[in-house]
XYZ file of N, CA, C and O in Angstrom:
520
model
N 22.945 -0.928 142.902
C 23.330 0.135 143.809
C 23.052 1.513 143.201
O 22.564 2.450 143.833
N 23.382 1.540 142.012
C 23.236 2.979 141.250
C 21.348 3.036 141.532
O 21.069 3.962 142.294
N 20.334 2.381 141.145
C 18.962 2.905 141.718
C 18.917 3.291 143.058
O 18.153 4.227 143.292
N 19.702 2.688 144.259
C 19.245 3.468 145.394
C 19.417 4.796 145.592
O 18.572 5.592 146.003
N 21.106 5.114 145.133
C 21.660 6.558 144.871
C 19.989 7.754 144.289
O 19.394 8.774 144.637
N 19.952 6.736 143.302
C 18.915 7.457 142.564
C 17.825 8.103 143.060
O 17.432 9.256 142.885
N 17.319 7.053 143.810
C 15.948 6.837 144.802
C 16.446 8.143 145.842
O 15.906 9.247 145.923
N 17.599 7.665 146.570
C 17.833 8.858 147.574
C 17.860 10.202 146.994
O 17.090 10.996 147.533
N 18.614 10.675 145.955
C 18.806 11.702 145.002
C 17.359 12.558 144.938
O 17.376 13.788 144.966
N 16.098 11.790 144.849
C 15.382 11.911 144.127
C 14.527 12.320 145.866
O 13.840 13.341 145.893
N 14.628 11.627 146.936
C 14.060 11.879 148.664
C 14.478 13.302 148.941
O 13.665 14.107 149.396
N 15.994 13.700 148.618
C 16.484 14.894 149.163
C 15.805 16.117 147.824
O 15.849 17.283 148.217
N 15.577 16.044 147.258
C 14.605 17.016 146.351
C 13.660 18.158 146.970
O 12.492 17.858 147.216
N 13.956 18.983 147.136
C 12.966 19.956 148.355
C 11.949 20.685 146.851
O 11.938 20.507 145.633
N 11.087 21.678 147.996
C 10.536 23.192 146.945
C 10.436 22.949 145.321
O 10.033 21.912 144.794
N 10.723 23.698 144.893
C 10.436 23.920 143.328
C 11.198 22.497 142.538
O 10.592 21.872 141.668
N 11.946 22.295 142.781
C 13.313 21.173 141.999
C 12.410 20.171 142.170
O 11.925 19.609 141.188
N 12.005 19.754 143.709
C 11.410 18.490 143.778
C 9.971 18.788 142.952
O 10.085 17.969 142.040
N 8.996 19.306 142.780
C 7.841 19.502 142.249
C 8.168 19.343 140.361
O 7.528 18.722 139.513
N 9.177 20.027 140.257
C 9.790 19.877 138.776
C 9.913 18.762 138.256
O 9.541 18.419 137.133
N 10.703 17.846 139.448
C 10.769 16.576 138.791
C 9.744 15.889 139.050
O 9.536 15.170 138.073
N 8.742 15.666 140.095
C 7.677 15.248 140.121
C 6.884 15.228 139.002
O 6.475 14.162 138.541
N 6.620 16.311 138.506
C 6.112 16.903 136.918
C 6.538 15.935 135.735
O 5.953 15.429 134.777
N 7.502 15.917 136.116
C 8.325 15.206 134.506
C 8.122 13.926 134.642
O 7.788 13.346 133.608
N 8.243 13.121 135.862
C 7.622 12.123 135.945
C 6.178 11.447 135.778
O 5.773 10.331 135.455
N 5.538 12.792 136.194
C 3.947 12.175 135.747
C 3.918 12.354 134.357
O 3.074 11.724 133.719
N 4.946 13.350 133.591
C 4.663 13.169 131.938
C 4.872 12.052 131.165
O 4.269 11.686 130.156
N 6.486 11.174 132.188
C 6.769 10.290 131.456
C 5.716 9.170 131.686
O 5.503 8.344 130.798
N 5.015 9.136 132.949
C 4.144 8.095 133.435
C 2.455 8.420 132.188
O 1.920 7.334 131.967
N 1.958 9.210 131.720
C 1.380 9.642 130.774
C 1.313 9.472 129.328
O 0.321 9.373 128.606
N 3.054 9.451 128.925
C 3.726 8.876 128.235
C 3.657 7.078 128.029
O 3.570 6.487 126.952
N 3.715 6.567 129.175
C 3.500 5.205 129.326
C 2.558 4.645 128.982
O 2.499 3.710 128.184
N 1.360 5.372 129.790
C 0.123 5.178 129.229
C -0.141 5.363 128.486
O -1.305 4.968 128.415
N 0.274 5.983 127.245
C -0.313 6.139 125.848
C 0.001 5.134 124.959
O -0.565 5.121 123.866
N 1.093 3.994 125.348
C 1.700 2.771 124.795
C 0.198 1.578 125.225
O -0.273 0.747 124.449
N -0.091 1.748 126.102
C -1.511 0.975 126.416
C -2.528 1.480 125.868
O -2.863 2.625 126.173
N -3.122 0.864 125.095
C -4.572 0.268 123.707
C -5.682 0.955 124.770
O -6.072 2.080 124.455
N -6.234 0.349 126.035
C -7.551 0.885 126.205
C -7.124 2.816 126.718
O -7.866 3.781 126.538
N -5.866 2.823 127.294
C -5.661 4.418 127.610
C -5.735 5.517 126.769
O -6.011 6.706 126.934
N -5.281 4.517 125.410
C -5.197 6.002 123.752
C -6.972 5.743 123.627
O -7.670 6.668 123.211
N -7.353 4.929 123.872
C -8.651 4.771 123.572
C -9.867 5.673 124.078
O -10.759 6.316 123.523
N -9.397 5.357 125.684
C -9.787 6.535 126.604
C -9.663 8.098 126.327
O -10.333 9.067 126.685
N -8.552 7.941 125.556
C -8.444 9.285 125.813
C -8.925 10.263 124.593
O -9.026 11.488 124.657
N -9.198 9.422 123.460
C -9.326 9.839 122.380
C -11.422 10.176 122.954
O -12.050 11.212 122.737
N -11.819 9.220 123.489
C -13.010 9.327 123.946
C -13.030 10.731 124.830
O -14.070 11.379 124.712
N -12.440 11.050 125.334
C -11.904 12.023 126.741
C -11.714 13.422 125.585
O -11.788 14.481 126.208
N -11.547 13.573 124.447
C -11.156 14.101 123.764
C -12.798 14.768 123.276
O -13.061 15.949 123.503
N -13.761 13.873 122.624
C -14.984 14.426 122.722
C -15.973 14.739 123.959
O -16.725 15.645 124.315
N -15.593 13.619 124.357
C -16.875 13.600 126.043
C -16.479 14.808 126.442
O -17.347 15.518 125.932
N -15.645 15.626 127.095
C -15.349 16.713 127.748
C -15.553 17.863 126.681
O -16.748 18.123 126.816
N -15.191 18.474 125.960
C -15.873 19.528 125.423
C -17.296 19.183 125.522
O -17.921 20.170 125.909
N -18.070 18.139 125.317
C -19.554 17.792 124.766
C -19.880 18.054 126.438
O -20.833 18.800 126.665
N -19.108 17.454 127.678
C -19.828 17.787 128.725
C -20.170 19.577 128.833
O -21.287 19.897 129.241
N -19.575 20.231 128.608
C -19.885 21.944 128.269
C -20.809 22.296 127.839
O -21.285 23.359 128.238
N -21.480 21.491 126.778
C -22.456 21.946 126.440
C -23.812 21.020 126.557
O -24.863 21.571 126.229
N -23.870 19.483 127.058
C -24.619 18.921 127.566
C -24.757 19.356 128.913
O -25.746 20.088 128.899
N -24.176 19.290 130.392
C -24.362 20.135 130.912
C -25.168 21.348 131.392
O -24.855 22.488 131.051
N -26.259 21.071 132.224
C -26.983 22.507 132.586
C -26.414 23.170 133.812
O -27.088 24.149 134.130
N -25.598 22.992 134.436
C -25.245 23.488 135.335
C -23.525 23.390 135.460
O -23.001 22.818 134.504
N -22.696 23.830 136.416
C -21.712 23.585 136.554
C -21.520 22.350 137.409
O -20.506 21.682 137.607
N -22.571 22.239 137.798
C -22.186 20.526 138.535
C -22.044 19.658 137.405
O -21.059 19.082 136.941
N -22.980 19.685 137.142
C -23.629 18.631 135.845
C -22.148 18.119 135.260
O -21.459 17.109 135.398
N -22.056 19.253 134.605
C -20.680 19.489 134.120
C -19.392 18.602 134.022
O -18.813 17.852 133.235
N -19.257 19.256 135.595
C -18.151 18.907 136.626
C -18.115 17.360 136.819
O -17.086 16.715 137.022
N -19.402 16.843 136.727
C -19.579 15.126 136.778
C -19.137 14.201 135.895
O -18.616 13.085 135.906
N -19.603 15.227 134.935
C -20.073 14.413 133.473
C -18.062 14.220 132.968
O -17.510 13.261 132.428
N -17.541 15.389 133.377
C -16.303 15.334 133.035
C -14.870 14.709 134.326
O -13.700 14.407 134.092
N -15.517 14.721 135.420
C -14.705 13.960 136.304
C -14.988 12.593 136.174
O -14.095 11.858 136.595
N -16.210 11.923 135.600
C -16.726 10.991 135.356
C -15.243 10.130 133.537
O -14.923 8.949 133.400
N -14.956 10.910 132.941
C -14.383 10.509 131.897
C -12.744 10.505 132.767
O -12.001 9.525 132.801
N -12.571 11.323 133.162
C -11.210 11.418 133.958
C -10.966 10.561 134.555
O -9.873 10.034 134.349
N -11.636 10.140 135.327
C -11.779 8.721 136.584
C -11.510 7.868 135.886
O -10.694 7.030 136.270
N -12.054 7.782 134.705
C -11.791 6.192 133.650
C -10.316 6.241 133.342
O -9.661 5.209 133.198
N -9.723 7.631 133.227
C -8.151 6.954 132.594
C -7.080 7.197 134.313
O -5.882 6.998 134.513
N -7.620 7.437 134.774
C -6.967 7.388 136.437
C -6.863 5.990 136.492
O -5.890 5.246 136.610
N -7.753 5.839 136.411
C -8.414 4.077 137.399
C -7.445 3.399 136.041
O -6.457 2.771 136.422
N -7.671 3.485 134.406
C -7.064 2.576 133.534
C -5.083 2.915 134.383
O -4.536 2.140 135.168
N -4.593 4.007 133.955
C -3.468 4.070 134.845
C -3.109 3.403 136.034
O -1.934 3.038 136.081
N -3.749 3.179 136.905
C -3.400 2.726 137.911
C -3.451 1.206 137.630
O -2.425 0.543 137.782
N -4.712 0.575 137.190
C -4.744 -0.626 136.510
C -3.418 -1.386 136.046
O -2.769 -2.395 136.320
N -3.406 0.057 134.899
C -1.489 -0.728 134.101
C -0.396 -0.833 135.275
O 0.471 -1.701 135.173
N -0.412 0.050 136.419
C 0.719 0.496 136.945
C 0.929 -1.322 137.972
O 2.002 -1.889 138.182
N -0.514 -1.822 138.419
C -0.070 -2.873 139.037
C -0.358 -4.342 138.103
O -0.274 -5.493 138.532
N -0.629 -4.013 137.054
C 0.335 -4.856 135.921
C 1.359 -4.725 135.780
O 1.810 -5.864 135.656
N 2.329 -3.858 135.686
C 3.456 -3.572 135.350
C 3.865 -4.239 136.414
O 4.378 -5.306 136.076
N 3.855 -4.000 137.988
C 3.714 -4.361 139.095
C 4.443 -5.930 139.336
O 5.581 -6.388 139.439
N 3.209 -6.365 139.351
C 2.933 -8.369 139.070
C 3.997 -8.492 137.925
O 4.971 -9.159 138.275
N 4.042 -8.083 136.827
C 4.698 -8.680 135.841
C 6.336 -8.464 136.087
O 7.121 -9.153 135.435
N 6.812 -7.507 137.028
C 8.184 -7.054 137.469
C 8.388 -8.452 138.435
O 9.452 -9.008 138.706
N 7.551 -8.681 138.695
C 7.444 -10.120 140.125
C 7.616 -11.193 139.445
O 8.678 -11.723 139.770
N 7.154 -11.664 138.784
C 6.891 -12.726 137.850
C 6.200 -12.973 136.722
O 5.209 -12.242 136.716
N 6.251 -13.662 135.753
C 5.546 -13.601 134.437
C 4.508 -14.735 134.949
O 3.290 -14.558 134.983
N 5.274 -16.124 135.408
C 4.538 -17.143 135.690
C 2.813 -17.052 136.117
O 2.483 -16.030 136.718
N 2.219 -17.618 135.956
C 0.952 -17.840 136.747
C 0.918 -17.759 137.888
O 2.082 -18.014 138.196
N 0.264 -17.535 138.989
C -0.057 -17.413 140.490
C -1.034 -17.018 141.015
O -1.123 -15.835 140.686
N -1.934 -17.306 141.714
C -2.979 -16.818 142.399
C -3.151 -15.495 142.697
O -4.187 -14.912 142.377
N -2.132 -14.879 143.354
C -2.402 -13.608 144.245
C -2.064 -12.677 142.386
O -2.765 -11.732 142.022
N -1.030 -13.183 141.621
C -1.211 -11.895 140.408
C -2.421 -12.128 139.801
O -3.037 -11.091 139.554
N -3.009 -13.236 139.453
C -4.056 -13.407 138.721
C -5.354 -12.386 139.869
O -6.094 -11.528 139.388
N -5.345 -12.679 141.037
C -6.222 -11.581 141.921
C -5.931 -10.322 141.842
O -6.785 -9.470 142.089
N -4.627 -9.997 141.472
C -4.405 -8.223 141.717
C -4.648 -7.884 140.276
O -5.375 -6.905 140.104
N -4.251 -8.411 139.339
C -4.773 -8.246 137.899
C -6.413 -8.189 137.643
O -6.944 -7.197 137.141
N -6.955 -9.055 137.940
C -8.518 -9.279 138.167
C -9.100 -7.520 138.818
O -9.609 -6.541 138.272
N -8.675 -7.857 140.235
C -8.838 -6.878 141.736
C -9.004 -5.292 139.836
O -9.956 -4.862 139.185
N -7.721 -5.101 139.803
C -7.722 -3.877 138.757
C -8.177 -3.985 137.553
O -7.863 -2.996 136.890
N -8.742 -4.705 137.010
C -9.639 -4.752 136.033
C -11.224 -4.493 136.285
O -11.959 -3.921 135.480
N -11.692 -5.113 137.778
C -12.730 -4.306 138.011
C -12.945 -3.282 138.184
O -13.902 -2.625 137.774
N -11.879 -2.899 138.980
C -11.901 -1.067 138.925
C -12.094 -0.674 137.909
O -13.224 -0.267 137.641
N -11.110 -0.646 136.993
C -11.799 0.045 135.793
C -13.489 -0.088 135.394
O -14.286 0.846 135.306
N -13.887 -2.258 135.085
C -14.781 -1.826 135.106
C -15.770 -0.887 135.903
O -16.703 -0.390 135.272
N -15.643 -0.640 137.106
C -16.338 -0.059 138.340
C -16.508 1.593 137.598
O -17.654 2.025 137.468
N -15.706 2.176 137.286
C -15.359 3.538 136.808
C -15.834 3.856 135.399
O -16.274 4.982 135.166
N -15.764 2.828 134.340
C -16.558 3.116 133.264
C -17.849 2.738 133.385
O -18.632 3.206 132.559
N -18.479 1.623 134.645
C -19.933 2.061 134.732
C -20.567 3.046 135.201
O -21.589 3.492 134.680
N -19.897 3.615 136.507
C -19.974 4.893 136.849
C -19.939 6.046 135.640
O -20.965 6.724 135.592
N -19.096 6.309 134.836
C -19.118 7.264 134.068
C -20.591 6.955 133.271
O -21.487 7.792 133.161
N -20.638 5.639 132.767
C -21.575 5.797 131.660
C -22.981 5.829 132.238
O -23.909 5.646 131.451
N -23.261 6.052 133.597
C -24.736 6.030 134.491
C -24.234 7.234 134.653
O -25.301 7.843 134.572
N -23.284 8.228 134.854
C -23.438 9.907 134.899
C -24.195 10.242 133.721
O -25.350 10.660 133.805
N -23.315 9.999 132.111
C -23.397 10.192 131.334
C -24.686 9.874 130.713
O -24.996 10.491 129.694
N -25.638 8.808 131.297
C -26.740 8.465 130.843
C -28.058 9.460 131.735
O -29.073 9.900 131.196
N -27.785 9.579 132.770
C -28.330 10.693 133.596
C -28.657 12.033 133.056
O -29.793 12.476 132.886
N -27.126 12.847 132.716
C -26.975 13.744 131.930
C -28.436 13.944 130.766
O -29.393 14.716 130.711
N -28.000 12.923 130.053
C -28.348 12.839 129.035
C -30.070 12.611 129.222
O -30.649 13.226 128.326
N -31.116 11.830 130.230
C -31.716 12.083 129.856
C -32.807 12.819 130.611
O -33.998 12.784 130.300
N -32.154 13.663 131.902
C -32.315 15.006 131.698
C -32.389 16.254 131.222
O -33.068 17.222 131.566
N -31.194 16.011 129.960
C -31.581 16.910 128.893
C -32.425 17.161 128.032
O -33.081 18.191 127.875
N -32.422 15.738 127.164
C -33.462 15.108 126.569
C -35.157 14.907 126.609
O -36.022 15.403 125.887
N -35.272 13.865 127.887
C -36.330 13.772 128.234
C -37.005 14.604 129.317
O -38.221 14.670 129.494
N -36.185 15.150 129.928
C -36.595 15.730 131.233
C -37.093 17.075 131.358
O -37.421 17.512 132.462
């Protein structure tokens, strides 16, 4: 009973208060993700790729790709964990439909780090070769 209070507590939140806590929540959800192996991983990658898109980069698109392209990877890994976390709140056991929604979000990711790394290879050999 005390989570619904919570839940409601948290509905009646208007303007600035509600945006505040919204905030703190995506820190702690950020926070979460940094306990997950491929997200510190990501991000430590996210850490060079994005300055390097600045100066690989000939344009502000370019740019803009090369670095929404690294972003997308820890979105998509986030969301990934979030319906693990998900399934695993449901049951630990084996089952079809978690083994599909687990699967289902693991391609995404893969889907998003091939995407990044065909920006990133683009980039690159337009700079290079082009």
């Amino acid at each position: 009973m005390a989570d619904d209070n919570f839940t409601n507590l948290q509905k009646q939140r208007t303007g600035f208060d509600r945006m505040r806590h919204a905030f703190m929540f995506s820190l702690q959800g950020l926070r979460m993700g940094w306990g997950e192996t491929a997200f510190r991983q990501e991000v430590l990658v996210a850490v060079v790729a994005i300055p390097l898109a600045f100066w690989l980069g000939k344009t502000w698109v370019e740019t803009a790709l090369m670095a929404s392209g690294v972003v997308l990877v820890m979105v998509v890994e986030l969301l990934n964990t979030a319906i693990e976390s998900v399934v695993d709140r449901v049951g630990t056991e084996w089952h079809e439909l978690a083994k599909r929604a687990k699967d289902l979000g693991s391609a995404a990711v893969l889907l998003s780090l091939t995407l990044c790394v065909a920006i990133w290879a683009a980039a690159l050999y337009h700079r290079v070769w082009a």
